[in-house]
Amino acid sequence: MKIELRAIQKSFGSLEALKPFSLTIPSGTFVSLLGPSGCGKTTLLRIIAGLEEADSGTIKMNDQIIYSNEKNIHLPPQKRGIGMVFQDFALWPHMTVFENVAYSLKATGKKKGLREKVDQALENVQLGDYRERYPHQLSGGQQQRVAIARAIANDPAVILMDEPLSALDATLRDEMRILLQSLVKRLNMTAIYVTHDQNEAMSMSDYVVVMNAGTLLQEGTPEDIYRYPQTKEVAAFIGKGTIWDGHLQTQGDETYLKVEADLCFPLTNNTAKIIHNEPCTIVVRPEHVRLSQLMFNGAQTGVIESVSFLGERYEVTFRVGQKEKRLFAYSYERFTPGQQIYFTILADSIHFIQPLGGITNETA
Ligand SMILES: Nc1ncnc2c1ncn2[C@@H]1O[C@H](COP(=O)(O)OP(=O)(O)O)[C@@H](O)[C@H]1O
Ligand SMILES: [Mg+2]
């Protein structure tokens, strides 16, 4: 089911929770809405589900208008064919697992094959043996799976999930991520997944939509968003990295990026068309910094600031130049804070945010 949002706007009093917001979600994709708390994710999800009404705009599902203020179309929630999973599970405490899942089916008025549908949904989340239990007899992960079974029991073409894993511990979250991802694909649903957790968004989704303050900042594949952020805001919100303002300098055939008077980095040749001294903003990801205890050709020097052990590698911050600018890097050996190190930045990997529409060093 394709979903099209056009200029969806919503205010609560003087607060503009959603500025005109447009987005097209192709059928069968798993899309994450990623953004800080309060940016309007839940509001948007509730508007799509029909639980909240927008002030203006249009929502289409496969070319059928399901909401338009102008045309006075408001398809009620139960007619939209959408399943929803909430952050707090929202199970009925006095109903068994079976009854919880059956309840939402009954509400849609489709009583035929009820038992089979509930059983199938429970099998799909591996809760077939828990039909007669009450929510308080289940772990948090199992309760969340009941909520998922309830959302999928009616074979919805679309499933909306609002931070469904945030109440679970880390191990369980990883397990549930895999279950949700495979379930969505197996049942051929279009999924919209709301989260403020960039790892969750990047690891699960076909497509990520980065939001802030009621607006869409950038949309793209997880790889695109990570590698080619279009603004500082997106670069800072997604992944680790260093964001620097600098100037592009030319000297003969050589091009440099000057960050500070004593901090210059050579760039590769495809930046030849640049204007001398053009201001720019760059993003350097930690995996593109080469770090060593020993001096090597072309290296510059810095001083280790912090070291965190991450299991398979260390995450390191170090300071460079007179202004002690900070850089992030990964390393396979343990450095010591205060230690002098040598580094280079892989010139091909520097991503330019500005000048806009200008050079993209890494696509050559
Ligand atoms: N029913 C409401 N009444 C008033 N303000 C609301 C209501 N729902 C949400 N808001 C406000 O709208 C903004 C967006 O909220 P929300 O969509 O819940 O953000 P998110 O889910 O991204 O954390 C927040 O500032 C929130 O306080
Ligand atoms: Mg929310």
Short mmCIF file of N, CA and C and ligand atoms in Angstrom, two decimals, residues 12 15 17 36-44 52, ligand 1:
data_model
loop_
_atom_site.label_atom_id
_atom_site.label_comp_id
_atom_site.label_asym_id
_atom_site.label_seq_id
_atom_site.Cartn_x
_atom_site.Cartn_y
_atom_site.Cartn_z
N PHE A 12 -1.09 22.75 17.84
CA PHE A 12 -1.77 22.66 19.14
C PHE A 12 -1.68 24.05 19.74
N LEU A 15 1.46 26.25 19.11
CA LEU A 15 2.59 25.37 18.76
C LEU A 15 2.34 24.67 17.43
N ALA A 17 3.07 21.83 15.60
CA ALA A 17 3.67 20.51 15.78
C ALA A 17 4.14 19.93 14.45
N PRO A 36 14.42 13.95 17.22
CA PRO A 36 14.44 14.10 18.68
C PRO A 36 13.03 14.14 19.25
N SER A 37 12.96 13.92 20.54
CA SER A 37 11.68 13.95 21.24
C SER A 37 10.99 15.31 21.01
N GLY A 38 9.71 15.26 20.73
CA GLY A 38 8.95 16.50 20.55
C GLY A 38 8.94 17.04 19.14
N CYS A 39 9.52 16.32 18.17
CA CYS A 39 9.61 16.87 16.81
C CYS A 39 8.35 16.61 15.99
N GLY A 40 7.40 15.84 16.54
CA GLY A 40 6.13 15.67 15.82
C GLY A 40 5.90 14.27 15.27
N LYS A 41 6.74 13.31 15.66
CA LYS A 41 6.64 11.95 15.10
C LYS A 41 5.32 11.29 15.47
N THR A 42 5.00 11.29 16.76
CA THR A 42 3.77 10.64 17.22
C THR A 42 2.55 11.32 16.61
N THR A 43 2.58 12.64 16.56
CA THR A 43 1.46 13.39 15.98
C THR A 43 1.23 12.96 14.54
N LEU A 44 2.30 12.83 13.77
CA LEU A 44 2.17 12.42 12.36
C LEU A 44 1.59 11.02 12.24
N GLU A 52 -5.94 11.23 15.20
CA GLU A 52 -5.81 12.68 15.39
C GLU A 52 -6.16 13.29 14.05
N1 LIG B 1 -2.63 16.72 22.36
C1 LIG B 1 -1.67 17.65 22.40
N2 LIG B 1 -1.90 18.87 22.94
C2 LIG B 1 -0.95 19.82 22.98
N3 LIG B 1 0.31 19.65 22.50
C3 LIG B 1 0.61 18.46 21.98
C4 LIG B 1 -0.35 17.39 21.90
N4 LIG B 1 0.25 16.32 21.32
C5 LIG B 1 1.52 16.71 21.05
N5 LIG B 1 1.74 17.97 21.43
C6 LIG B 1 3.00 18.73 21.26
O1 LIG B 1 3.38 18.64 19.90
C7 LIG B 1 4.79 18.46 19.77
C8 LIG B 1 5.07 17.18 19.03
O2 LIG B 1 4.71 16.09 19.86
P1 LIG B 1 4.89 14.58 19.44
O3 LIG B 1 4.27 14.38 18.11
O4 LIG B 1 4.39 13.74 20.56
O5 LIG B 1 6.47 14.47 19.31
P2 LIG B 1 7.41 13.16 19.27
O6 LIG B 1 6.54 11.97 19.11
O7 LIG B 1 8.32 13.41 18.11
O8 LIG B 1 8.17 13.15 20.56
C9 LIG B 1 5.35 18.50 21.16
O9 LIG B 1 5.80 19.79 21.44
C10 LIG B 1 4.15 18.13 22.03
O10 LIG B 1 4.27 18.69 23.31
#
